[in-house]
Amino acid sequence: MERDAALDRVERVVDAVESDTLPVPVREVWVYGDVALGLDPLDRLDVYVTKDILLRGDPDAADEFEASHGVKGVGKSIRAEWAREHPDLIRANSNGYAAPEKCLAAHLLPDDEPVHLEVCNASFEDNVTQRLKGAMAREAYEQILDPRGVCLYADGQRSPSAMEKLRNGEFAFPTLTAALEMLGLAGDEAETAVEAMRTYRAEQTGTTVRGDVV
């Protein structure tokens, strides 16, 4: 993916978070990995969003959409207002419940670009730490989040300078191995983790999404 196209895509994501009714409230938007490092082209564009829970649900919508679309949880896990505006973008998990992360991906991204969307209730920095702990405990290193990230939007405010710095390649980060060592991995373990992360990443195609709860 060409860098300019990737950054244009990121800007459209932030625009949508600022102005659109989304399936769930979004508190933060980050990019991380290759795009933060200034690489061109990118193998994949990695975007992270922090979602908030719905404070006011619509219990009547749950029955309505279960009957009309066979999807449970509309008005509880995702906004009923959004579902009524975008019934074609409603996505469910394997249990038939509306999946916020899949609905966000459907709204924010096309399905034919090499973009990965991470959706979590925790901030990027908190989730980096939690995912690292879990991955180390299970030796599931491919699940580690690349900690080298740039915040573009937080708590209703777009960063005034982050996108320009991204376009100019002004951010400086350590290697991935060094970044993981800074977070507590020993040298050999960090190298093993990096290899697992790269192998897993190389296997991904098209638009992918992962939902997480911390």
mmCIF file of C-alpha atoms in Angstrom:
data_model
loop_
_atom_site.group_PDB
_atom_site.id
_atom_site.type_symbol
_atom_site.label_atom_id
_atom_site.label_comp_id
_atom_site.label_asym_id
_atom_site.label_seq_id
_atom_site.Cartn_x
_atom_site.Cartn_y
_atom_site.Cartn_z
ATOM 1 C CA MET A 1 0.000 0.000 0.000
ATOM 2 C CA GLU A 2 1.475 3.359 -1.010
ATOM 3 C CA ARG A 3 2.134 5.601 1.972
ATOM 4 C CA ASP A 4 0.135 8.577 0.661
ATOM 5 C CA ALA A 5 -2.887 6.339 0.060
ATOM 6 C CA ALA A 6 -2.536 4.846 3.542
ATOM 7 C CA LEU A 7 -2.425 8.278 5.172
ATOM 8 C CA ASP A 8 -5.388 9.451 3.114
ATOM 9 C CA ARG A 9 -7.263 6.415 4.429
ATOM 10 C CA VAL A 10 -6.261 7.297 7.999
ATOM 11 C CA GLU A 11 -7.494 10.864 7.549
ATOM 12 C CA ARG A 12 -10.841 9.578 6.330
ATOM 13 C CA VAL A 13 -11.085 7.363 9.417
ATOM 14 C CA VAL A 14 -10.457 10.338 11.709
ATOM 15 C CA ASP A 15 -12.951 12.452 9.724
ATOM 16 C CA ALA A 16 -15.586 9.753 10.206
ATOM 17 C CA VAL A 17 -14.881 9.477 13.929
ATOM 18 C CA GLU A 18 -15.240 13.256 14.229
ATOM 19 C CA SER A 19 -18.413 13.692 12.215
ATOM 20 C CA ASP A 20 -20.309 10.417 11.655
ATOM 21 C CA THR A 21 -22.723 8.536 13.823
ATOM 22 C CA LEU A 22 -20.779 5.344 14.498
ATOM 23 C CA PRO A 23 -21.973 1.984 15.846
ATOM 24 C CA VAL A 24 -20.262 2.797 19.164
ATOM 25 C CA PRO A 25 -18.587 5.930 20.550
ATOM 26 C CA VAL A 26 -14.877 6.149 19.716
ATOM 27 C CA ARG A 27 -12.553 7.862 22.179
ATOM 28 C CA GLU A 28 -9.127 7.411 20.551
ATOM 29 C CA VAL A 29 -7.630 6.768 17.118
ATOM 30 C CA TRP A 30 -4.016 5.625 16.783
ATOM 31 C CA VAL A 31 -1.836 4.289 13.999
ATOM 32 C CA TYR A 32 1.080 2.043 14.789
ATOM 33 C CA GLY A 33 3.842 -0.031 13.255
ATOM 34 C CA ASP A 34 4.980 0.565 9.674
ATOM 35 C CA VAL A 35 2.932 3.706 9.078
ATOM 36 C CA ALA A 36 4.259 5.331 12.257
ATOM 37 C CA LEU A 37 7.819 4.515 11.178
ATOM 38 C CA GLY A 38 7.499 6.351 7.886
ATOM 39 C CA LEU A 39 7.845 3.311 5.626
ATOM 40 C CA ASP A 40 6.776 3.565 1.982
ATOM 41 C CA PRO A 41 5.172 1.419 0.731
ATOM 42 C CA LEU A 42 3.478 -0.348 3.650
ATOM 43 C CA ASP A 43 2.801 -4.064 3.821
ATOM 44 C CA ARG A 44 -0.247 -3.270 5.972
ATOM 45 C CA LEU A 45 -1.792 -0.214 7.584
ATOM 46 C CA ASP A 46 -2.479 -0.738 11.299
ATOM 47 C CA VAL A 47 -5.170 1.379 12.983
ATOM 48 C CA TYR A 48 -6.220 1.210 16.644
ATOM 49 C CA VAL A 49 -9.446 2.652 18.044
ATOM 50 C CA THR A 50 -10.579 2.842 21.639
ATOM 51 C CA LYS A 51 -14.337 2.453 21.933
ATOM 52 C CA ASP A 52 -16.616 3.461 24.772
ATOM 53 C CA ILE A 53 -19.617 1.506 25.947
ATOM 54 C CA LEU A 54 -23.098 2.711 25.140
ATOM 55 C CA LEU A 55 -24.493 4.613 28.106
ATOM 56 C CA ARG A 56 -28.092 4.647 26.876
ATOM 57 C CA GLY A 57 -29.421 1.610 25.105
ATOM 58 C CA ASP A 58 -32.555 1.004 23.065
ATOM 59 C CA PRO A 59 -34.115 -2.253 24.264
ATOM 60 C CA ASP A 60 -36.919 -2.063 21.711
ATOM 61 C CA ALA A 61 -34.378 -2.163 18.880
ATOM 62 C CA ALA A 62 -33.063 -5.542 19.989
ATOM 63 C CA ASP A 63 -36.313 -7.319 19.167
ATOM 64 C CA GLU A 64 -36.785 -5.266 16.001
ATOM 65 C CA PHE A 65 -33.425 -6.175 14.473
ATOM 66 C CA GLU A 66 -33.455 -9.751 15.652
ATOM 67 C CA ALA A 67 -36.723 -10.187 13.769
ATOM 68 C CA SER A 68 -35.674 -8.245 10.657
ATOM 69 C CA HIS A 69 -31.969 -9.114 10.387
ATOM 70 C CA GLY A 70 -31.446 -12.104 12.643
ATOM 71 C CA VAL A 71 -28.908 -10.137 14.707
ATOM 72 C CA LYS A 72 -29.131 -9.858 18.476
ATOM 73 C CA GLY A 73 -27.982 -6.997 20.665
ATOM 74 C CA VAL A 74 -28.733 -3.992 18.463
ATOM 75 C CA GLY A 75 -29.398 -1.089 20.815
ATOM 76 C CA LYS A 76 -27.222 -2.743 23.455
ATOM 77 C CA SER A 77 -23.821 -3.490 21.937
ATOM 78 C CA ILE A 78 -24.217 -1.071 19.014
ATOM 79 C CA ARG A 79 -26.312 2.046 18.512
ATOM 80 C CA ALA A 80 -29.810 1.468 17.175
ATOM 81 C CA GLU A 81 -29.626 4.859 15.429
ATOM 82 C CA TRP A 82 -26.568 3.734 13.481
ATOM 83 C CA ALA A 83 -28.129 0.359 12.649
ATOM 84 C CA ARG A 84 -31.225 2.047 11.222
ATOM 85 C CA GLU A 85 -29.067 4.361 9.089
ATOM 86 C CA HIS A 86 -26.717 1.591 7.932
ATOM 87 C CA PRO A 87 -28.549 -1.749 8.012
ATOM 88 C CA ASP A 88 -26.228 -3.063 5.300
ATOM 89 C CA LEU A 89 -23.198 -2.549 7.555
ATOM 90 C CA ILE A 90 -24.470 -4.512 10.560
ATOM 91 C CA ARG A 91 -22.099 -7.356 11.365
ATOM 92 C CA ALA A 92 -22.509 -10.128 13.924
ATOM 93 C CA ASN A 93 -20.157 -12.468 15.756
ATOM 94 C CA SER A 94 -20.390 -16.244 15.653
ATOM 95 C CA ASN A 95 -23.075 -16.188 18.348
ATOM 96 C CA GLY A 96 -25.330 -13.921 16.331
ATOM 97 C CA TYR A 97 -24.755 -10.786 18.428
ATOM 98 C CA ALA A 98 -23.925 -7.430 16.878
ATOM 99 C CA ALA A 99 -20.124 -7.109 16.968
ATOM 100 C CA PRO A 100 -18.946 -3.518 17.550
ATOM 101 C CA GLU A 101 -15.486 -4.108 16.089
ATOM 102 C CA LYS A 102 -16.871 -5.645 12.881
ATOM 103 C CA CYS A 103 -19.463 -2.899 12.525
ATOM 104 C CA LEU A 104 -16.765 -0.249 12.973
ATOM 105 C CA ALA A 105 -14.609 -1.928 10.346
ATOM 106 C CA ALA A 106 -17.555 -2.069 7.936
ATOM 107 C CA HIS A 107 -18.220 1.646 8.447
ATOM 108 C CA LEU A 108 -14.646 2.934 8.469
ATOM 109 C CA LEU A 109 -12.831 0.718 5.976
ATOM 110 C CA PRO A 110 -13.265 -0.904 2.577
ATOM 111 C CA ASP A 111 -12.838 -4.672 2.526
ATOM 112 C CA ASP A 112 -10.211 -4.801 -0.197
ATOM 113 C CA GLU A 113 -7.319 -2.827 1.302
ATOM 114 C CA PRO A 114 -4.466 -4.226 3.422
ATOM 115 C CA VAL A 115 -5.663 -2.552 6.613
ATOM 116 C CA HIS A 116 -5.882 -4.046 10.102
ATOM 117 C CA LEU A 117 -8.235 -2.494 12.660
ATOM 118 C CA GLU A 118 -7.799 -3.133 16.380
ATOM 119 C CA VAL A 119 -10.784 -2.203 18.540
ATOM 120 C CA CYS A 120 -10.627 -2.228 22.335
ATOM 121 C CA ASN A 121 -12.247 -0.587 25.330
ATOM 122 C CA ALA A 122 -8.788 0.321 26.681
ATOM 123 C CA SER A 123 -6.406 2.984 25.454
ATOM 124 C CA PHE A 124 -3.632 1.959 23.074
ATOM 125 C CA GLU A 125 -0.903 2.368 25.683
ATOM 126 C CA ASP A 126 -2.780 0.340 28.327
ATOM 127 C CA ASN A 127 -3.593 -2.414 25.849
ATOM 128 C CA VAL A 128 0.000 -2.671 24.641
ATOM 129 C CA THR A 129 0.978 -3.546 28.213
ATOM 130 C CA GLN A 130 -1.905 -5.956 28.805
ATOM 131 C CA ARG A 131 -1.469 -7.766 25.495
ATOM 132 C CA LEU A 132 2.246 -8.132 26.135
ATOM 133 C CA LYS A 133 1.639 -9.708 29.543
ATOM 134 C CA GLY A 134 -0.901 -12.151 28.128
ATOM 135 C CA ALA A 135 1.262 -13.056 25.142
ATOM 136 C CA MET A 136 4.282 -13.709 27.329
ATOM 137 C CA ALA A 137 2.270 -15.889 29.686
ATOM 138 C CA ARG A 138 0.940 -18.007 26.797
ATOM 139 C CA GLU A 139 4.008 -17.672 24.558
ATOM 140 C CA ALA A 140 1.562 -16.408 21.926
ATOM 141 C CA TYR A 141 3.928 -13.728 20.714
ATOM 142 C CA GLU A 142 2.026 -13.072 17.502
ATOM 143 C CA GLN A 143 -0.683 -11.410 19.625
ATOM 144 C CA ILE A 144 1.638 -8.633 20.838
ATOM 145 C CA LEU A 145 0.732 -5.111 19.735
ATOM 146 C CA ASP A 146 3.555 -3.138 18.153
ATOM 147 C CA PRO A 147 4.046 -0.396 20.779
ATOM 148 C CA ARG A 148 5.323 2.194 18.308
ATOM 149 C CA GLY A 149 2.159 4.241 17.863
ATOM 150 C CA VAL A 150 0.963 7.761 17.099
ATOM 151 C CA CYS A 151 -2.236 9.231 18.559
ATOM 152 C CA LEU A 152 -4.296 11.148 16.006
ATOM 153 C CA TYR A 153 -7.524 11.699 17.953
ATOM 154 C CA ALA A 154 -8.431 11.576 21.636
ATOM 155 C CA ASP A 155 -11.454 12.613 23.701
ATOM 156 C CA GLY A 156 -13.116 14.581 20.922
ATOM 157 C CA GLN A 157 -9.988 16.385 19.744
ATOM 158 C CA ARG A 158 -7.942 15.775 16.600
ATOM 159 C CA SER A 159 -4.205 16.197 17.107
ATOM 160 C CA PRO A 160 -3.184 19.494 15.502
ATOM 161 C CA SER A 161 0.197 18.200 14.323
ATOM 162 C CA ALA A 162 0.322 14.385 14.318
ATOM 163 C CA MET A 163 -0.926 13.866 10.765
ATOM 164 C CA GLU A 164 1.463 16.442 9.309
ATOM 165 C CA LYS A 165 4.351 14.799 11.164
ATOM 166 C CA LEU A 166 3.266 11.411 9.850
ATOM 167 C CA ARG A 167 3.218 12.718 6.291
ATOM 168 C CA ASN A 168 6.666 14.228 6.778
ATOM 169 C CA GLY A 169 8.080 11.123 8.470
ATOM 170 C CA GLU A 170 9.106 13.101 11.537
ATOM 171 C CA PHE A 171 8.478 10.463 14.210
ATOM 172 C CA ALA A 172 11.512 8.557 15.461
ATOM 173 C CA PHE A 173 11.084 5.107 16.995
ATOM 174 C CA PRO A 174 13.439 2.299 17.985
ATOM 175 C CA THR A 175 13.472 -1.051 16.246
ATOM 176 C CA LEU A 176 10.658 -3.392 17.226
ATOM 177 C CA THR A 177 13.112 -5.622 19.120
ATOM 178 C CA ALA A 178 14.411 -2.638 21.089
ATOM 179 C CA ALA A 179 10.872 -1.389 21.770
ATOM 180 C CA LEU A 180 9.885 -4.772 23.220
ATOM 181 C CA GLU A 181 13.039 -4.863 25.325
ATOM 182 C CA MET A 182 12.052 -1.470 26.752
ATOM 183 C CA LEU A 183 8.772 -3.075 27.813
ATOM 184 C CA GLY A 184 10.556 -5.853 29.700
ATOM 185 C CA LEU A 185 11.334 -8.653 27.254
ATOM 186 C CA ALA A 186 14.839 -10.092 27.364
ATOM 187 C CA GLY A 187 16.882 -9.911 24.166
ATOM 188 C CA ASP A 188 16.345 -13.493 22.971
ATOM 189 C CA GLU A 189 12.658 -13.422 23.859
ATOM 190 C CA ALA A 190 12.198 -10.084 22.097
ATOM 191 C CA GLU A 191 13.771 -11.464 18.931
ATOM 192 C CA THR A 192 11.544 -14.551 19.098
ATOM 193 C CA ALA A 193 8.505 -12.319 19.560
ATOM 194 C CA VAL A 194 9.428 -10.123 16.609
ATOM 195 C CA GLU A 195 9.803 -13.131 14.330
ATOM 196 C CA ALA A 196 6.410 -14.490 15.412
ATOM 197 C CA MET A 197 4.767 -11.094 14.890
ATOM 198 C CA ARG A 198 6.240 -10.725 11.406
ATOM 199 C CA THR A 199 5.252 -14.229 10.355
ATOM 200 C CA TYR A 200 1.685 -13.754 11.575
ATOM 201 C CA ARG A 201 1.421 -10.358 9.902
ATOM 202 C CA ALA A 202 2.663 -11.720 6.575
ATOM 203 C CA GLU A 203 -0.188 -14.246 6.582
ATOM 204 C CA GLN A 204 -2.911 -11.584 6.795
ATOM 205 C CA THR A 205 -4.666 -10.400 3.640
ATOM 206 C CA GLY A 206 -7.273 -7.760 2.838
ATOM 207 C CA THR A 207 -9.040 -5.867 5.595
ATOM 208 C CA THR A 208 -8.861 -7.555 8.999
ATOM 209 C CA VAL A 209 -10.301 -6.637 12.376
ATOM 210 C CA ARG A 210 -9.757 -7.751 15.970
ATOM 211 C CA GLY A 211 -11.897 -6.896 18.958
ATOM 212 C CA ASP A 212 -10.398 -6.948 22.435
ATOM 213 C CA VAL A 213 -11.624 -6.317 25.971
ATOM 214 C CA VAL A 214 -9.255 -5.381 28.797
#
